[in-house]
Amino acid sequence: EPTKGKKGKGKDKEAPAGEAEAAEEPAPSKERSYRWVVPANGETSFYVKFGSDVTGKTLAEMAFEVVGGTREIPLVCEGICAVPSINSDPRNVFMTRSKSKSLTTYGKRYISSTGFYDFGPLLSYKDKPEPAEGEGEGGAEAAPEAAAGPAAADK
């Protein structure tokens, strides 16, 4: 049976011990329940859904109390809202880099002294060769993930 409660929205679904990581996030509910029963030495989980129209940090405080108790237990929640950005550090963006342009090497590398990517000789007079079946497109290189932001991203 799901445990009700959480300040605001939603219900929390309990998963068996072995399935804790495989359990999906519960769907938000319109029900607003401000009380739930927690057995002695027990615990309950809840989640808080955060949304903001402005970028920056937002602090909010929720208060919990035990029925029949005399004190309030504060829980400070912090949410970060940021615009996605791309990491522009050449060490993270370009797989092949060199400090200066060399006469022996050419193309497909980032030259840090000039701040430009050297594509090498561009052979515009040749037709693009058709990739063999099952090979995909030719000439493609793997690029690292270059996202950056104030919070860790889920993969």
PDB file of C-alpha atoms in Angstrom:
ATOM      1  CA  GLU A   1       0.000   0.000   0.000  1.00  0.00           C
ATOM      2  CA  PRO A   2       1.509   3.360  -0.943  1.00  0.00           C
ATOM      3  CA  THR A   3       2.519   5.698   1.824  1.00  0.00           C
ATOM      4  CA  LYS A   4       0.690   8.984   1.584  1.00  0.00           C
ATOM      5  CA  GLY A   5       2.197  12.247   2.402  1.00  0.00           C
ATOM      6  CA  LYS A   6       4.542  14.944   1.411  1.00  0.00           C
ATOM      7  CA  LYS A   7       4.151  18.589   1.678  1.00  0.00           C
ATOM      8  CA  GLY A   8       2.150  19.479  -1.378  1.00  0.00           C
ATOM      9  CA  LYS A   9       1.788  17.007  -4.189  1.00  0.00           C
ATOM     10  CA  GLY A  10       2.254  13.325  -4.912  1.00  0.00           C
ATOM     11  CA  LYS A  11       2.396   9.915  -3.350  1.00  0.00           C
ATOM     12  CA  ASP A  12       5.404   7.787  -2.653  1.00  0.00           C
ATOM     13  CA  LYS A  13       5.476   4.155  -3.757  1.00  0.00           C
ATOM     14  CA  GLU A  14       7.488   1.726  -1.694  1.00  0.00           C
ATOM     15  CA  ALA A  15       9.509  -0.908  -3.554  1.00  0.00           C
ATOM     16  CA  PRO A  16      10.788  -4.255  -2.258  1.00  0.00           C
ATOM     17  CA  ALA A  17      14.379  -4.106  -0.982  1.00  0.00           C
ATOM     18  CA  GLY A  18      15.948  -5.612  -4.140  1.00  0.00           C
ATOM     19  CA  GLU A  19      14.031  -3.383  -6.528  1.00  0.00           C
ATOM     20  CA  ALA A  20      14.874  -0.011  -4.936  1.00  0.00           C
ATOM     21  CA  GLU A  21      17.083   1.148  -7.809  1.00  0.00           C
ATOM     22  CA  ALA A  22      14.821  -0.259 -10.536  1.00  0.00           C
ATOM     23  CA  ALA A  23      11.693   1.475  -9.203  1.00  0.00           C
ATOM     24  CA  GLU A  24      10.471   4.359 -11.315  1.00  0.00           C
ATOM     25  CA  GLU A  25       9.639   7.787  -9.948  1.00  0.00           C
ATOM     26  CA  PRO A  26       6.018   7.878  -8.806  1.00  0.00           C
ATOM     27  CA  ALA A  27       3.599   9.919 -10.880  1.00  0.00           C
ATOM     28  CA  PRO A  28       2.464  13.189  -9.292  1.00  0.00           C
ATOM     29  CA  SER A  29      -0.971  13.040  -7.726  1.00  0.00           C
ATOM     30  CA  LYS A  30      -3.537  15.785  -7.259  1.00  0.00           C
ATOM     31  CA  GLU A  31      -4.187  14.526  -3.721  1.00  0.00           C
ATOM     32  CA  ARG A  32      -2.894  16.788  -0.963  1.00  0.00           C
ATOM     33  CA  SER A  33      -2.158  14.770   2.142  1.00  0.00           C
ATOM     34  CA  TYR A  34      -0.359  16.361   5.058  1.00  0.00           C
ATOM     35  CA  ARG A  35      -0.297  13.363   7.402  1.00  0.00           C
ATOM     36  CA  TRP A  36       1.041   9.855   7.235  1.00  0.00           C
ATOM     37  CA  VAL A  37       1.726   7.092   9.739  1.00  0.00           C
ATOM     38  CA  VAL A  38       5.353   6.132  10.342  1.00  0.00           C
ATOM     39  CA  PRO A  39       5.913   3.064  12.552  1.00  0.00           C
ATOM     40  CA  ALA A  40       8.336   3.198  15.494  1.00  0.00           C
ATOM     41  CA  ASN A  41      11.953   3.260  14.259  1.00  0.00           C
ATOM     42  CA  GLY A  42      10.541   3.395  10.726  1.00  0.00           C
ATOM     43  CA  GLU A  43      11.007   5.799   7.882  1.00  0.00           C
ATOM     44  CA  THR A  44       9.092   7.135   4.928  1.00  0.00           C
ATOM     45  CA  SER A  45      10.225   8.718   1.706  1.00  0.00           C
ATOM     46  CA  PHE A  46       8.756  11.535  -0.294  1.00  0.00           C
ATOM     47  CA  TYR A  47       9.854  13.723  -3.145  1.00  0.00           C
ATOM     48  CA  VAL A  48       9.433  17.386  -3.845  1.00  0.00           C
ATOM     49  CA  LYS A  49       8.868  18.526  -7.406  1.00  0.00           C
ATOM     50  CA  PHE A  50      10.661  21.787  -8.184  1.00  0.00           C
ATOM     51  CA  GLY A  51       9.889  24.242 -10.966  1.00  0.00           C
ATOM     52  CA  SER A  52      10.875  27.845 -11.541  1.00  0.00           C
ATOM     53  CA  ASP A  53      10.342  30.556 -14.138  1.00  0.00           C
ATOM     54  CA  VAL A  54      13.595  32.335 -13.250  1.00  0.00           C
ATOM     55  CA  THR A  55      17.170  31.050 -13.189  1.00  0.00           C
ATOM     56  CA  GLY A  56      19.128  30.853  -9.955  1.00  0.00           C
ATOM     57  CA  LYS A  57      18.928  29.189  -6.568  1.00  0.00           C
ATOM     58  CA  THR A  58      15.654  28.987  -4.689  1.00  0.00           C
ATOM     59  CA  LEU A  59      15.406  28.151  -1.007  1.00  0.00           C
ATOM     60  CA  ALA A  60      12.235  26.940   0.670  1.00  0.00           C
ATOM     61  CA  GLU A  61      11.601  25.537   4.116  1.00  0.00           C
ATOM     62  CA  MET A  62       9.111  22.817   4.970  1.00  0.00           C
ATOM     63  CA  ALA A  63       8.068  22.165   8.543  1.00  0.00           C
ATOM     64  CA  PHE A  64       7.232  18.761  10.013  1.00  0.00           C
ATOM     65  CA  GLU A  65       5.846  17.934  13.425  1.00  0.00           C
ATOM     66  CA  VAL A  66       4.834  14.869  15.370  1.00  0.00           C
ATOM     67  CA  VAL A  67       1.204  14.686  16.449  1.00  0.00           C
ATOM     68  CA  GLY A  68       1.132  15.430  20.155  1.00  0.00           C
ATOM     69  CA  GLY A  69       4.641  16.871  20.047  1.00  0.00           C
ATOM     70  CA  THR A  70       5.550  20.433  20.900  1.00  0.00           C
ATOM     71  CA  ARG A  71       8.255  21.261  18.396  1.00  0.00           C
ATOM     72  CA  GLU A  72       8.458  21.780  14.653  1.00  0.00           C
ATOM     73  CA  ILE A  73      11.232  20.144  12.615  1.00  0.00           C
ATOM     74  CA  PRO A  74      12.387  22.342   9.712  1.00  0.00           C
ATOM     75  CA  LEU A  75      13.632  20.858   6.441  1.00  0.00           C
ATOM     76  CA  VAL A  76      15.406  23.304   4.143  1.00  0.00           C
ATOM     77  CA  CYS A  77      15.102  22.507   0.437  1.00  0.00           C
ATOM     78  CA  GLU A  78      17.268  24.097  -2.238  1.00  0.00           C
ATOM     79  CA  GLY A  79      16.486  24.045  -5.952  1.00  0.00           C
ATOM     80  CA  ILE A  80      18.702  25.187  -8.804  1.00  0.00           C
ATOM     81  CA  CYS A  81      17.242  26.375 -12.091  1.00  0.00           C
ATOM     82  CA  ALA A  82      19.756  26.989 -14.892  1.00  0.00           C
ATOM     83  CA  VAL A  83      19.849  27.329 -18.653  1.00  0.00           C
ATOM     84  CA  PRO A  84      21.694  24.442 -20.353  1.00  0.00           C
ATOM     85  CA  SER A  85      25.166  25.381 -21.539  1.00  0.00           C
ATOM     86  CA  ILE A  86      28.007  23.795 -23.475  1.00  0.00           C
ATOM     87  CA  ASN A  87      31.462  23.359 -22.037  1.00  0.00           C
ATOM     88  CA  SER A  88      33.739  25.443 -24.266  1.00  0.00           C
ATOM     89  CA  ASP A  89      37.048  24.173 -22.879  1.00  0.00           C
ATOM     90  CA  PRO A  90      38.975  22.751 -25.899  1.00  0.00           C
ATOM     91  CA  ARG A  91      40.308  19.893 -23.740  1.00  0.00           C
ATOM     92  CA  ASN A  92      36.749  18.606 -23.337  1.00  0.00           C
ATOM     93  CA  VAL A  93      35.398  19.455 -26.792  1.00  0.00           C
ATOM     94  CA  PHE A  94      38.148  18.318 -29.186  1.00  0.00           C
ATOM     95  CA  MET A  95      39.553  14.800 -29.070  1.00  0.00           C
ATOM     96  CA  THR A  96      42.754  15.699 -30.961  1.00  0.00           C
ATOM     97  CA  ARG A  97      44.633  18.870 -30.043  1.00  0.00           C
ATOM     98  CA  SER A  98      48.059  20.364 -30.587  1.00  0.00           C
ATOM     99  CA  LYS A  99      49.765  23.517 -29.340  1.00  0.00           C
ATOM    100  CA  SER A 100      50.929  24.730 -32.749  1.00  0.00           C
ATOM    101  CA  LYS A 101      50.501  23.803 -36.389  1.00  0.00           C
ATOM    102  CA  SER A 102      53.157  21.351 -37.498  1.00  0.00           C
ATOM    103  CA  LEU A 103      54.343  20.754 -41.057  1.00  0.00           C
ATOM    104  CA  THR A 104      54.323  16.997 -40.532  1.00  0.00           C
ATOM    105  CA  THR A 105      50.754  16.676 -39.252  1.00  0.00           C
ATOM    106  CA  TYR A 106      47.716  18.070 -40.937  1.00  0.00           C
ATOM    107  CA  GLY A 107      44.042  18.365 -40.371  1.00  0.00           C
ATOM    108  CA  LYS A 108      41.393  17.220 -37.991  1.00  0.00           C
ATOM    109  CA  ARG A 109      42.856  18.776 -34.857  1.00  0.00           C
ATOM    110  CA  TYR A 110      42.392  21.829 -32.673  1.00  0.00           C
ATOM    111  CA  ILE A 111      45.364  24.224 -32.739  1.00  0.00           C
ATOM    112  CA  SER A 112      45.484  25.961 -29.340  1.00  0.00           C
ATOM    113  CA  SER A 113      47.923  28.735 -30.386  1.00  0.00           C
ATOM    114  CA  THR A 114      45.491  30.014 -33.036  1.00  0.00           C
ATOM    115  CA  GLY A 115      42.271  29.021 -31.279  1.00  0.00           C
ATOM    116  CA  PHE A 116      40.921  27.371 -34.451  1.00  0.00           C
ATOM    117  CA  TYR A 117      40.085  23.856 -35.599  1.00  0.00           C
ATOM    118  CA  ASP A 118      42.184  22.741 -38.581  1.00  0.00           C
ATOM    119  CA  PHE A 119      40.047  20.687 -40.955  1.00  0.00           C
ATOM    120  CA  GLY A 120      43.026  19.867 -43.159  1.00  0.00           C
ATOM    121  CA  PRO A 121      42.922  19.907 -46.948  1.00  0.00           C
ATOM    122  CA  LEU A 122      39.377  20.238 -48.227  1.00  0.00           C
ATOM    123  CA  LEU A 123      39.038  18.171 -51.383  1.00  0.00           C
ATOM    124  CA  SER A 124      36.052  19.839 -52.974  1.00  0.00           C
ATOM    125  CA  TYR A 125      36.687  18.426 -56.448  1.00  0.00           C
ATOM    126  CA  LYS A 126      36.133  14.833 -55.340  1.00  0.00           C
ATOM    127  CA  ASP A 127      32.745  13.193 -54.898  1.00  0.00           C
ATOM    128  CA  LYS A 128      31.942  11.857 -51.472  1.00  0.00           C
ATOM    129  CA  PRO A 129      32.468   8.067 -51.468  1.00  0.00           C
ATOM    130  CA  GLU A 130      29.398   5.987 -50.694  1.00  0.00           C
ATOM    131  CA  PRO A 131      29.745   4.092 -47.393  1.00  0.00           C
ATOM    132  CA  ALA A 132      29.708   0.307 -47.591  1.00  0.00           C
ATOM    133  CA  GLU A 133      26.554  -1.403 -46.384  1.00  0.00           C
ATOM    134  CA  GLY A 134      26.352  -1.471 -42.588  1.00  0.00           C
ATOM    135  CA  GLU A 135      29.182   1.043 -42.060  1.00  0.00           C
ATOM    136  CA  GLY A 136      27.123   4.195 -41.568  1.00  0.00           C
ATOM    137  CA  GLU A 137      28.450   7.544 -42.674  1.00  0.00           C
ATOM    138  CA  GLY A 138      32.161   7.857 -43.362  1.00  0.00           C
ATOM    139  CA  GLY A 139      34.387  10.559 -41.894  1.00  0.00           C
ATOM    140  CA  ALA A 140      32.481  10.871 -38.637  1.00  0.00           C
ATOM    141  CA  GLU A 141      34.368  11.176 -35.371  1.00  0.00           C
ATOM    142  CA  ALA A 142      33.126  10.499 -31.873  1.00  0.00           C
ATOM    143  CA  ALA A 143      32.596  13.635 -29.818  1.00  0.00           C
ATOM    144  CA  PRO A 144      32.718  13.755 -26.029  1.00  0.00           C
ATOM    145  CA  GLU A 145      29.809  15.015 -23.981  1.00  0.00           C
ATOM    146  CA  ALA A 146      30.459  18.715 -23.519  1.00  0.00           C
ATOM    147  CA  ALA A 147      27.535  19.841 -21.389  1.00  0.00           C
ATOM    148  CA  ALA A 148      28.219  22.015 -18.383  1.00  0.00           C
ATOM    149  CA  GLY A 149      26.087  23.445 -15.620  1.00  0.00           C
ATOM    150  CA  PRO A 150      25.808  24.090 -11.883  1.00  0.00           C
ATOM    151  CA  ALA A 151      24.233  20.703 -11.163  1.00  0.00           C
ATOM    152  CA  ALA A 152      25.040  17.152 -12.187  1.00  0.00           C
ATOM    153  CA  ALA A 153      22.975  15.827 -15.072  1.00  0.00           C
ATOM    154  CA  ASP A 154      21.305  12.434 -15.283  1.00  0.00           C
ATOM    155  CA  LYS A 155      22.573  10.183 -18.033  1.00  0.00           C
TER     156      LYS A 155
END
